[in-house]
Amino acid sequence: MSIYTDLAMELREMNPKLGGIEEKDENDGEIAIKRINILSDEASAKIGKAKGRYISLDAPDLVMRPLDLFEHMSACLKKELNALIGRDASECTVLVVGLGNHRVTPDSLGPEVVGRIHVTRHIKEYMPEAFEYPVASVCAIAPGVLGLTGVETMDVVKGVVERTKPDIIIAIDSLASRRAARISTTIQLSDAGISPGSGVGNKRADLSKESLGVPVIAIGVPLVVYASTISQDTIGLIADETGLHNDEEHLKELAEQVISKHMGEMIVTPKDIDAIVTDMAGIVSDAINSALFGERLSDVRNLIA
């Protein structure tokens, strides 16, 4: 049976005794922070995630859309992003890559975020006198998807990397979760790169330090759940409530077969996904802009407005 998820925290939940993994839980107010460090090749192969650090920020109350929690989540994401960057961003050239398909709402997070990033590379190159202070050189691209462009995402990004020579790449994409409750409430960061399209079942070549020669920080938000995963979780919950676990595994397998045969690999997303993508794009873009420009954010914003 396949329970599909892109979240390291959920993969760890399904493999709680697997060695080669370090984990730590923290809280920042209403936000639960889970840190997972995949150390061994065996653990990486078992759960299907590259070795590296994975940080999940989980705030269930985000479903209520409180503005103060939006700001808190963005500030927490900024703090974690700065820690992964690990250096003064004003000394860096940063390439922000928005992965996904702008025509498909649950896959449009990356392009939405890119549209809100404050880009400065062109100003620093052609109008260096505009900045009287050190500021990050930021460029951004939404490379689209193979089905629309006819060009692999990796090829587009690699070409831009060769031309712009960034010190850091920040890649944003939609993810899949095994629990519908995590849609719009969870953000995952990682220094292990990312596979474009993985959240909608169309995995392409990895964007990583190994493939691009530049450190890649991935930011992902779960926006879809596979129907087969929902069915299996539902059967598990019914078994827990009734105590009827004898046929649980058989029923889960049967449910997956029926859905696969009659519905295909159906992906489920909330009815208000357009509002969710807008909200999460705001949280992620605000965090990236704040992390890259720090105290100069308002100055940069006014300059490019």
PDB file of C-alpha atoms in Angstrom:
ATOM      1  CA  MET A   1       0.000   0.000   0.000  1.00  0.00           C
ATOM      2  CA  SER A   2       1.245   3.474  -0.837  1.00  0.00           C
ATOM      3  CA  ILE A   3       0.731   6.312   1.599  1.00  0.00           C
ATOM      4  CA  TYR A   4       2.302   9.226  -0.210  1.00  0.00           C
ATOM      5  CA  THR A   5       3.729  12.279   1.522  1.00  0.00           C
ATOM      6  CA  ASP A   6       6.505  14.795   0.903  1.00  0.00           C
ATOM      7  CA  LEU A   7       6.811  15.722   4.577  1.00  0.00           C
ATOM      8  CA  ALA A   8       9.788  14.293   6.450  1.00  0.00           C
ATOM      9  CA  MET A   9       7.864  14.551   9.722  1.00  0.00           C
ATOM     10  CA  GLU A  10       5.140  12.259   8.373  1.00  0.00           C
ATOM     11  CA  LEU A  11       7.618   9.796   6.914  1.00  0.00           C
ATOM     12  CA  ARG A  12       9.242   9.659  10.339  1.00  0.00           C
ATOM     13  CA  GLU A  13       5.831   8.998  11.923  1.00  0.00           C
ATOM     14  CA  MET A  14       5.496   5.964   9.642  1.00  0.00           C
ATOM     15  CA  ASN A  15       9.021   4.753  10.498  1.00  0.00           C
ATOM     16  CA  PRO A  16       9.427   5.653  14.195  1.00  0.00           C
ATOM     17  CA  LYS A  17      12.088   3.017  14.969  1.00  0.00           C
ATOM     18  CA  LEU A  18      14.286   3.583  11.919  1.00  0.00           C
ATOM     19  CA  GLY A  19      17.888   4.389  12.850  1.00  0.00           C
ATOM     20  CA  GLY A  20      20.132   6.959  11.238  1.00  0.00           C
ATOM     21  CA  ILE A  21      17.724   9.807  11.997  1.00  0.00           C
ATOM     22  CA  GLU A  22      17.925  12.517  14.637  1.00  0.00           C
ATOM     23  CA  GLU A  23      14.822  14.430  15.640  1.00  0.00           C
ATOM     24  CA  LYS A  24      13.952  17.238  18.005  1.00  0.00           C
ATOM     25  CA  ASP A  25      10.676  18.937  18.916  1.00  0.00           C
ATOM     26  CA  GLU A  26      10.322  22.581  19.902  1.00  0.00           C
ATOM     27  CA  ASN A  27       7.575  25.164  20.227  1.00  0.00           C
ATOM     28  CA  ASP A  28       7.484  28.834  19.344  1.00  0.00           C
ATOM     29  CA  GLY A  29       4.186  29.969  20.771  1.00  0.00           C
ATOM     30  CA  GLU A  30       1.427  28.395  18.679  1.00  0.00           C
ATOM     31  CA  ILE A  31       3.897  26.949  16.190  1.00  0.00           C
ATOM     32  CA  ALA A  32       5.244  23.425  16.669  1.00  0.00           C
ATOM     33  CA  ILE A  33       8.727  23.006  15.206  1.00  0.00           C
ATOM     34  CA  LYS A  34      10.030  19.553  14.342  1.00  0.00           C
ATOM     35  CA  ARG A  35      13.644  19.123  13.277  1.00  0.00           C
ATOM     36  CA  ILE A  36      14.644  15.941  11.483  1.00  0.00           C
ATOM     37  CA  ASN A  37      18.195  15.222  10.407  1.00  0.00           C
ATOM     38  CA  ILE A  38      18.620  12.241   8.072  1.00  0.00           C
ATOM     39  CA  LEU A  39      22.158  11.019   8.626  1.00  0.00           C
ATOM     40  CA  SER A  40      22.559   7.609   7.001  1.00  0.00           C
ATOM     41  CA  ASP A  41      22.196   6.299   3.461  1.00  0.00           C
ATOM     42  CA  GLU A  42      20.031   3.467   4.801  1.00  0.00           C
ATOM     43  CA  ALA A  43      17.550   5.859   6.407  1.00  0.00           C
ATOM     44  CA  SER A  44      17.532   8.013   3.287  1.00  0.00           C
ATOM     45  CA  ALA A  45      16.722   5.020   1.069  1.00  0.00           C
ATOM     46  CA  LYS A  46      14.081   3.700   3.469  1.00  0.00           C
ATOM     47  CA  ILE A  47      11.981   6.849   3.685  1.00  0.00           C
ATOM     48  CA  GLY A  48      12.816   8.228   0.246  1.00  0.00           C
ATOM     49  CA  LYS A  49      14.359  11.512   1.353  1.00  0.00           C
ATOM     50  CA  ALA A  50      17.872  12.797   0.683  1.00  0.00           C
ATOM     51  CA  LYS A  51      20.236  13.137   3.609  1.00  0.00           C
ATOM     52  CA  GLY A  52      20.046  16.548   5.236  1.00  0.00           C
ATOM     53  CA  ARG A  53      18.059  18.738   7.581  1.00  0.00           C
ATOM     54  CA  TYR A  54      14.279  19.026   7.418  1.00  0.00           C
ATOM     55  CA  ILE A  55      12.422  21.581   9.553  1.00  0.00           C
ATOM     56  CA  SER A  56       8.638  21.533   9.771  1.00  0.00           C
ATOM     57  CA  LEU A  57       6.641  24.476  11.116  1.00  0.00           C
ATOM     58  CA  ASP A  58       3.132  23.383  12.059  1.00  0.00           C
ATOM     59  CA  ALA A  59       0.389  25.786  13.192  1.00  0.00           C
ATOM     60  CA  PRO A  60      -3.072  24.129  13.118  1.00  0.00           C
ATOM     61  CA  ASP A  61      -4.798  27.418  13.967  1.00  0.00           C
ATOM     62  CA  LEU A  62      -3.764  28.843  10.589  1.00  0.00           C
ATOM     63  CA  VAL A  63      -6.964  27.338   9.169  1.00  0.00           C
ATOM     64  CA  MET A  64      -8.811  30.137  10.989  1.00  0.00           C
ATOM     65  CA  ARG A  65      -6.667  32.671   9.050  1.00  0.00           C
ATOM     66  CA  PRO A  66      -5.723  34.950  11.978  1.00  0.00           C
ATOM     67  CA  LEU A  67      -3.510  37.802  10.794  1.00  0.00           C
ATOM     68  CA  ASP A  68      -1.328  37.768  13.898  1.00  0.00           C
ATOM     69  CA  LEU A  69      -0.521  34.082  13.370  1.00  0.00           C
ATOM     70  CA  PHE A  70       0.262  34.773   9.711  1.00  0.00           C
ATOM     71  CA  GLU A  71       2.858  37.311  10.869  1.00  0.00           C
ATOM     72  CA  HIS A  72       4.186  34.944  13.535  1.00  0.00           C
ATOM     73  CA  MET A  73       4.527  32.085  11.026  1.00  0.00           C
ATOM     74  CA  SER A  74       6.342  34.350   8.580  1.00  0.00           C
ATOM     75  CA  ALA A  75       8.713  35.571  11.310  1.00  0.00           C
ATOM     76  CA  CYS A  76       9.419  32.002  12.411  1.00  0.00           C
ATOM     77  CA  LEU A  77      10.061  30.955   8.805  1.00  0.00           C
ATOM     78  CA  LYS A  78      12.417  33.920   8.363  1.00  0.00           C
ATOM     79  CA  LYS A  79      14.392  32.866  11.444  1.00  0.00           C
ATOM     80  CA  GLU A  80      14.769  29.279  10.218  1.00  0.00           C
ATOM     81  CA  LEU A  81      15.657  30.441   6.707  1.00  0.00           C
ATOM     82  CA  ASN A  82      18.392  32.717   8.047  1.00  0.00           C
ATOM     83  CA  ALA A  83      19.801  29.783  10.013  1.00  0.00           C
ATOM     84  CA  LEU A  84      19.934  27.619   6.880  1.00  0.00           C
ATOM     85  CA  ILE A  85      21.539  30.405   4.829  1.00  0.00           C
ATOM     86  CA  GLY A  86      24.174  30.646   7.544  1.00  0.00           C
ATOM     87  CA  ARG A  87      25.795  33.872   6.338  1.00  0.00           C
ATOM     88  CA  ASP A  88      25.092  37.560   5.765  1.00  0.00           C
ATOM     89  CA  ALA A  89      22.608  37.626   2.879  1.00  0.00           C
ATOM     90  CA  SER A  90      23.711  41.143   1.886  1.00  0.00           C
ATOM     91  CA  GLU A  91      26.964  39.598   0.650  1.00  0.00           C
ATOM     92  CA  CYS A  92      25.187  36.976  -1.489  1.00  0.00           C
ATOM     93  CA  THR A  93      23.612  36.571  -4.878  1.00  0.00           C
ATOM     94  CA  VAL A  94      20.402  34.623  -4.321  1.00  0.00           C
ATOM     95  CA  LEU A  95      18.295  32.921  -6.961  1.00  0.00           C
ATOM     96  CA  VAL A  96      14.687  32.280  -5.951  1.00  0.00           C
ATOM     97  CA  VAL A  97      13.032  29.544  -8.021  1.00  0.00           C
ATOM     98  CA  GLY A  98       9.245  29.176  -7.992  1.00  0.00           C
ATOM     99  CA  LEU A  99       8.460  25.633  -9.080  1.00  0.00           C
ATOM    100  CA  GLY A 100       5.072  24.547 -10.349  1.00  0.00           C
ATOM    101  CA  ASN A 101       2.337  25.267 -12.876  1.00  0.00           C
ATOM    102  CA  HIS A 102       0.676  28.678 -12.611  1.00  0.00           C
ATOM    103  CA  ARG A 103      -2.385  27.298 -14.442  1.00  0.00           C
ATOM    104  CA  VAL A 104      -3.106  24.670 -11.775  1.00  0.00           C
ATOM    105  CA  THR A 105      -4.079  26.352  -8.516  1.00  0.00           C
ATOM    106  CA  PRO A 106      -2.689  23.827  -5.990  1.00  0.00           C
ATOM    107  CA  ASP A 107       0.564  23.717  -7.983  1.00  0.00           C
ATOM    108  CA  SER A 108       0.896  27.487  -8.341  1.00  0.00           C
ATOM    109  CA  LEU A 109       2.514  28.332  -4.996  1.00  0.00           C
ATOM    110  CA  GLY A 110       6.020  28.701  -6.439  1.00  0.00           C
ATOM    111  CA  PRO A 111       5.088  31.146  -9.230  1.00  0.00           C
ATOM    112  CA  GLU A 112       2.893  33.091  -6.773  1.00  0.00           C
ATOM    113  CA  VAL A 113       5.805  33.511  -4.367  1.00  0.00           C
ATOM    114  CA  VAL A 114       8.214  34.549  -7.139  1.00  0.00           C
ATOM    115  CA  GLY A 115       5.799  37.306  -8.158  1.00  0.00           C
ATOM    116  CA  ARG A 116       6.175  38.838  -4.684  1.00  0.00           C
ATOM    117  CA  ILE A 117       9.944  38.617  -4.293  1.00  0.00           C
ATOM    118  CA  HIS A 118      11.880  41.900  -4.278  1.00  0.00           C
ATOM    119  CA  VAL A 119      14.438  41.454  -7.062  1.00  0.00           C
ATOM    120  CA  THR A 120      17.533  43.645  -6.948  1.00  0.00           C
ATOM    121  CA  ARG A 121      20.172  42.002  -9.156  1.00  0.00           C
ATOM    122  CA  HIS A 122      19.357  44.160 -12.177  1.00  0.00           C
ATOM    123  CA  ILE A 123      19.520  47.336 -10.102  1.00  0.00           C
ATOM    124  CA  LYS A 124      22.869  46.404  -8.568  1.00  0.00           C
ATOM    125  CA  GLU A 125      24.224  45.566 -12.032  1.00  0.00           C
ATOM    126  CA  TYR A 126      22.944  48.562 -14.014  1.00  0.00           C
ATOM    127  CA  MET A 127      22.358  51.199 -11.300  1.00  0.00           C
ATOM    128  CA  PRO A 128      24.803  50.387  -8.489  1.00  0.00           C
ATOM    129  CA  GLU A 129      24.601  53.947  -7.199  1.00  0.00           C
ATOM    130  CA  ALA A 130      20.966  53.327  -6.197  1.00  0.00           C
ATOM    131  CA  PHE A 131      22.127  51.414  -3.126  1.00  0.00           C
ATOM    132  CA  GLU A 132      24.224  53.309  -0.628  1.00  0.00           C
ATOM    133  CA  TYR A 133      24.337  50.266   1.630  1.00  0.00           C
ATOM    134  CA  PRO A 134      25.069  46.531   1.263  1.00  0.00           C
ATOM    135  CA  VAL A 135      22.056  44.632  -0.039  1.00  0.00           C
ATOM    136  CA  ALA A 136      21.498  41.114  -1.333  1.00  0.00           C
ATOM    137  CA  SER A 137      21.563  40.643  -5.093  1.00  0.00           C
ATOM    138  CA  VAL A 138      18.299  38.800  -5.668  1.00  0.00           C
ATOM    139  CA  CYS A 139      16.936  37.349  -8.885  1.00  0.00           C
ATOM    140  CA  ALA A 140      13.865  35.163  -9.331  1.00  0.00           C
ATOM    141  CA  ILE A 141      12.450  32.808 -11.923  1.00  0.00           C
ATOM    142  CA  ALA A 142       9.359  30.637 -12.389  1.00  0.00           C
ATOM    143  CA  PRO A 143      10.572  28.097 -14.967  1.00  0.00           C
ATOM    144  CA  GLY A 144       7.159  26.540 -15.564  1.00  0.00           C
ATOM    145  CA  VAL A 145       6.613  22.845 -16.186  1.00  0.00           C
ATOM    146  CA  LEU A 146       7.643  20.484 -18.959  1.00  0.00           C
ATOM    147  CA  GLY A 147       4.074  20.141 -20.238  1.00  0.00           C
ATOM    148  CA  LEU A 148       3.821  23.885 -20.894  1.00  0.00           C
ATOM    149  CA  THR A 149       7.364  24.802 -21.916  1.00  0.00           C
ATOM    150  CA  GLY A 150       8.714  21.613 -23.473  1.00  0.00           C
ATOM    151  CA  VAL A 151      11.863  22.169 -21.431  1.00  0.00           C
ATOM    152  CA  GLU A 152      12.845  20.278 -18.293  1.00  0.00           C
ATOM    153  CA  THR A 153      12.854  22.425 -15.154  1.00  0.00           C
ATOM    154  CA  MET A 154      16.395  21.299 -14.383  1.00  0.00           C
ATOM    155  CA  ASP A 155      17.635  22.527 -17.774  1.00  0.00           C
ATOM    156  CA  VAL A 156      16.064  25.953 -17.288  1.00  0.00           C
ATOM    157  CA  VAL A 157      17.394  26.366 -13.756  1.00  0.00           C
ATOM    158  CA  LYS A 158      20.854  25.095 -14.670  1.00  0.00           C
ATOM    159  CA  GLY A 159      21.064  27.624 -17.500  1.00  0.00           C
ATOM    160  CA  VAL A 160      20.086  30.478 -15.186  1.00  0.00           C
ATOM    161  CA  VAL A 161      22.561  29.282 -12.549  1.00  0.00           C
ATOM    162  CA  GLU A 162      25.399  29.239 -15.100  1.00  0.00           C
ATOM    163  CA  ARG A 163      24.553  32.792 -16.130  1.00  0.00           C
ATOM    164  CA  THR A 164      23.798  34.418 -12.749  1.00  0.00           C
ATOM    165  CA  LYS A 165      26.237  32.391 -10.604  1.00  0.00           C
ATOM    166  CA  PRO A 166      24.221  32.555  -7.373  1.00  0.00           C
ATOM    167  CA  ASP A 167      25.674  31.739  -3.976  1.00  0.00           C
ATOM    168  CA  ILE A 168      22.374  30.267  -2.782  1.00  0.00           C
ATOM    169  CA  ILE A 169      19.208  28.948  -4.422  1.00  0.00           C
ATOM    170  CA  ILE A 170      15.863  29.094  -2.627  1.00  0.00           C
ATOM    171  CA  ALA A 171      13.295  26.813  -4.284  1.00  0.00           C
ATOM    172  CA  ILE A 172       9.583  26.894  -3.471  1.00  0.00           C
ATOM    173  CA  ASP A 173       7.078  24.189  -4.402  1.00  0.00           C
ATOM    174  CA  SER A 174       3.744  22.637  -3.463  1.00  0.00           C
ATOM    175  CA  LEU A 175       3.883  19.375  -1.517  1.00  0.00           C
ATOM    176  CA  ALA A 176       1.597  16.462  -0.731  1.00  0.00           C
ATOM    177  CA  SER A 177       0.656  15.472   2.807  1.00  0.00           C
ATOM    178  CA  ARG A 178      -0.857  12.294   4.191  1.00  0.00           C
ATOM    179  CA  ARG A 179      -3.273  14.352   6.321  1.00  0.00           C
ATOM    180  CA  ALA A 180      -5.729  16.904   4.998  1.00  0.00           C
ATOM    181  CA  ALA A 181      -5.420  18.831   8.268  1.00  0.00           C
ATOM    182  CA  ARG A 182      -1.863  19.851   7.327  1.00  0.00           C
ATOM    183  CA  ILE A 183      -2.941  21.660   4.172  1.00  0.00           C
ATOM    184  CA  SER A 184      -2.344  25.379   4.746  1.00  0.00           C
ATOM    185  CA  THR A 185      -1.035  24.808   8.281  1.00  0.00           C
ATOM    186  CA  THR A 186       2.464  23.397   7.688  1.00  0.00           C
ATOM    187  CA  ILE A 187       5.660  24.634   6.032  1.00  0.00           C
ATOM    188  CA  GLN A 188       8.733  22.469   5.471  1.00  0.00           C
ATOM    189  CA  LEU A 189      12.279  23.767   4.960  1.00  0.00           C
ATOM    190  CA  SER A 190      15.251  21.676   3.952  1.00  0.00           C
ATOM    191  CA  ASP A 191      18.869  22.044   2.922  1.00  0.00           C
ATOM    192  CA  ALA A 192      18.677  18.774   0.948  1.00  0.00           C
ATOM    193  CA  GLY A 193      17.168  20.197  -2.236  1.00  0.00           C
ATOM    194  CA  ILE A 194      13.823  19.375  -3.813  1.00  0.00           C
ATOM    195  CA  SER A 195      12.246  17.362  -6.638  1.00  0.00           C
ATOM    196  CA  PRO A 196      10.010  19.588  -8.819  1.00  0.00           C
ATOM    197  CA  GLY A 197       6.469  18.277  -9.234  1.00  0.00           C
ATOM    198  CA  SER A 198       6.703  15.703  -6.459  1.00  0.00           C
ATOM    199  CA  GLY A 199       3.630  17.082  -4.694  1.00  0.00           C
ATOM    200  CA  VAL A 200       1.382  16.397  -7.692  1.00  0.00           C
ATOM    201  CA  GLY A 201       2.903  13.050  -8.607  1.00  0.00           C
ATOM    202  CA  ASN A 202       5.109  14.286 -11.441  1.00  0.00           C
ATOM    203  CA  LYS A 203       8.593  14.039  -9.969  1.00  0.00           C
ATOM    204  CA  ARG A 204      11.427  15.435 -12.078  1.00  0.00           C
ATOM    205  CA  ALA A 205      15.200  15.658 -11.625  1.00  0.00           C
ATOM    206  CA  ASP A 206      16.290  16.887  -8.199  1.00  0.00           C
ATOM    207  CA  LEU A 207      17.404  20.459  -7.681  1.00  0.00           C
ATOM    208  CA  SER A 208      20.243  20.068  -5.200  1.00  0.00           C
ATOM    209  CA  LYS A 209      23.792  21.102  -4.462  1.00  0.00           C
ATOM    210  CA  GLU A 210      24.985  17.906  -6.143  1.00  0.00           C
ATOM    211  CA  SER A 211      23.142  18.642  -9.387  1.00  0.00           C
ATOM    212  CA  LEU A 212      23.605  22.425  -9.530  1.00  0.00           C
ATOM    213  CA  GLY A 213      26.845  23.024  -7.640  1.00  0.00           C
ATOM    214  CA  VAL A 214      25.115  25.579  -5.403  1.00  0.00           C
ATOM    215  CA  PRO A 215      23.458  25.086  -1.978  1.00  0.00           C
ATOM    216  CA  VAL A 216      19.698  24.669  -2.431  1.00  0.00           C
ATOM    217  CA  ILE A 217      17.254  25.560   0.334  1.00  0.00           C
ATOM    218  CA  ALA A 218      13.806  24.125  -0.315  1.00  0.00           C
ATOM    219  CA  ILE A 219      10.577  25.577   1.067  1.00  0.00           C
ATOM    220  CA  GLY A 220       7.427  23.539   0.582  1.00  0.00           C
ATOM    221  CA  VAL A 221       3.798  23.805   1.649  1.00  0.00           C
ATOM    222  CA  PRO A 222       1.452  20.792   1.521  1.00  0.00           C
ATOM    223  CA  LEU A 223      -1.530  21.702  -0.639  1.00  0.00           C
ATOM    224  CA  VAL A 224      -2.812  18.296  -1.806  1.00  0.00           C
ATOM    225  CA  VAL A 225      -3.639  14.861  -0.418  1.00  0.00           C
ATOM    226  CA  TYR A 226      -3.970  11.661  -2.423  1.00  0.00           C
ATOM    227  CA  ALA A 227      -7.458  10.117  -2.308  1.00  0.00           C
ATOM    228  CA  SER A 228      -6.002   6.677  -1.594  1.00  0.00           C
ATOM    229  CA  THR A 229      -4.209   8.104   1.437  1.00  0.00           C
ATOM    230  CA  ILE A 230      -7.428   9.631   2.776  1.00  0.00           C
ATOM    231  CA  SER A 231      -9.252   6.318   2.373  1.00  0.00           C
ATOM    232  CA  GLN A 232      -6.563   4.398   4.257  1.00  0.00           C
ATOM    233  CA  ASP A 233      -6.453   6.924   7.074  1.00  0.00           C
ATOM    234  CA  THR A 234     -10.262   6.841   7.292  1.00  0.00           C
ATOM    235  CA  ILE A 235     -10.294   3.058   7.595  1.00  0.00           C
ATOM    236  CA  GLY A 236      -7.613   3.295  10.276  1.00  0.00           C
ATOM    237  CA  LEU A 237      -9.671   5.830  12.239  1.00  0.00           C
ATOM    238  CA  ILE A 238     -12.791   3.655  11.977  1.00  0.00           C
ATOM    239  CA  ALA A 239     -10.814   0.672  13.235  1.00  0.00           C
ATOM    240  CA  ASP A 240      -9.517   2.725  16.157  1.00  0.00           C
ATOM    241  CA  GLU A 241     -13.021   3.877  17.070  1.00  0.00           C
ATOM    242  CA  THR A 242     -14.650   0.447  16.792  1.00  0.00           C
ATOM    243  CA  GLY A 243     -11.762  -1.773  17.842  1.00  0.00           C
ATOM    244  CA  LEU A 244     -12.255  -3.850  14.696  1.00  0.00           C
ATOM    245  CA  HIS A 245      -8.641  -4.175  13.551  1.00  0.00           C
ATOM    246  CA  ASN A 246      -8.830  -7.753  12.204  1.00  0.00           C
ATOM    247  CA  ASP A 247      -9.543  -6.755   8.609  1.00  0.00           C
ATOM    248  CA  GLU A 248      -7.985  -3.293   8.713  1.00  0.00           C
ATOM    249  CA  GLU A 249      -5.003  -3.995   6.452  1.00  0.00           C
ATOM    250  CA  HIS A 250      -7.102  -5.954   3.971  1.00  0.00           C
ATOM    251  CA  LEU A 251      -9.664  -3.138   3.766  1.00  0.00           C
ATOM    252  CA  LYS A 252      -6.907  -0.545   3.245  1.00  0.00           C
ATOM    253  CA  GLU A 253      -5.443  -2.595   0.412  1.00  0.00           C
ATOM    254  CA  LEU A 254      -8.895  -3.107  -1.113  1.00  0.00           C
ATOM    255  CA  ALA A 255      -9.672   0.632  -0.886  1.00  0.00           C
ATOM    256  CA  GLU A 256      -6.448   1.505  -2.673  1.00  0.00           C
ATOM    257  CA  GLN A 257      -7.163  -1.005  -5.429  1.00  0.00           C
ATOM    258  CA  VAL A 258     -10.723   0.270  -5.947  1.00  0.00           C
ATOM    259  CA  ILE A 259      -9.665   3.923  -6.068  1.00  0.00           C
ATOM    260  CA  SER A 260      -6.766   3.136  -8.395  1.00  0.00           C
ATOM    261  CA  LYS A 261      -8.980   1.112 -10.746  1.00  0.00           C
ATOM    262  CA  HIS A 262     -12.007   3.392 -10.902  1.00  0.00           C
ATOM    263  CA  MET A 263     -10.609   6.855 -10.160  1.00  0.00           C
ATOM    264  CA  GLY A 264      -6.913   6.708 -10.973  1.00  0.00           C
ATOM    265  CA  GLU A 265      -4.420   8.637  -8.850  1.00  0.00           C
ATOM    266  CA  MET A 266      -6.931  11.223  -7.708  1.00  0.00           C
ATOM    267  CA  ILE A 267      -5.488  14.220  -5.849  1.00  0.00           C
ATOM    268  CA  VAL A 268      -7.744  16.031  -3.400  1.00  0.00           C
ATOM    269  CA  THR A 269      -7.499  19.688  -2.468  1.00  0.00           C
ATOM    270  CA  PRO A 270      -9.777  22.014  -0.440  1.00  0.00           C
ATOM    271  CA  LYS A 271     -12.509  24.026  -2.141  1.00  0.00           C
ATOM    272  CA  ASP A 272     -10.907  27.307  -1.023  1.00  0.00           C
ATOM    273  CA  ILE A 273      -7.487  26.377  -2.422  1.00  0.00           C
ATOM    274  CA  ASP A 274      -7.170  29.705  -4.262  1.00  0.00           C
ATOM    275  CA  ALA A 275      -7.388  31.648  -0.990  1.00  0.00           C
ATOM    276  CA  ILE A 276      -5.040  29.179   0.711  1.00  0.00           C
ATOM    277  CA  VAL A 277      -2.390  29.569  -2.004  1.00  0.00           C
ATOM    278  CA  THR A 278      -2.656  33.363  -1.761  1.00  0.00           C
ATOM    279  CA  ASP A 279      -2.281  33.275   2.029  1.00  0.00           C
ATOM    280  CA  MET A 280       0.651  30.857   2.039  1.00  0.00           C
ATOM    281  CA  ALA A 281       2.398  32.708  -0.803  1.00  0.00           C
ATOM    282  CA  GLY A 282       2.169  35.842   1.333  1.00  0.00           C
ATOM    283  CA  ILE A 283       3.673  34.109   4.370  1.00  0.00           C
ATOM    284  CA  VAL A 284       6.519  32.535   2.394  1.00  0.00           C
ATOM    285  CA  SER A 285       7.384  35.606   0.301  1.00  0.00           C
ATOM    286  CA  ASP A 286       7.349  37.915   3.336  1.00  0.00           C
ATOM    287  CA  ALA A 287       9.714  35.539   5.128  1.00  0.00           C
ATOM    288  CA  ILE A 288      12.100  35.321   2.168  1.00  0.00           C
ATOM    289  CA  ASN A 289      12.147  39.089   1.623  1.00  0.00           C
ATOM    290  CA  SER A 290      12.712  39.720   5.328  1.00  0.00           C
ATOM    291  CA  ALA A 291      15.467  37.101   5.536  1.00  0.00           C
ATOM    292  CA  LEU A 292      17.326  38.473   2.509  1.00  0.00           C
ATOM    293  CA  PHE A 293      17.025  42.201   3.197  1.00  0.00           C
ATOM    294  CA  GLY A 294      16.698  42.377   6.972  1.00  0.00           C
ATOM    295  CA  GLU A 295      16.568  45.932   8.305  1.00  0.00           C
ATOM    296  CA  ARG A 296      16.815  47.314   4.761  1.00  0.00           C
ATOM    297  CA  LEU A 297      13.563  45.666   3.653  1.00  0.00           C
ATOM    298  CA  SER A 298      11.482  48.859   3.693  1.00  0.00           C
ATOM    299  CA  ASP A 299      14.196  50.772   1.797  1.00  0.00           C
ATOM    300  CA  VAL A 300      14.379  48.085  -0.883  1.00  0.00           C
ATOM    301  CA  ARG A 301      10.598  47.884  -1.114  1.00  0.00           C
ATOM    302  CA  ASN A 302      10.306  51.638  -1.622  1.00  0.00           C
ATOM    303  CA  LEU A 303      13.067  51.660  -4.242  1.00  0.00           C
ATOM    304  CA  ILE A 304      11.540  48.990  -6.467  1.00  0.00           C
ATOM    305  CA  ALA A 305       7.914  50.085  -5.968  1.00  0.00           C
TER     306      ALA A 305
END
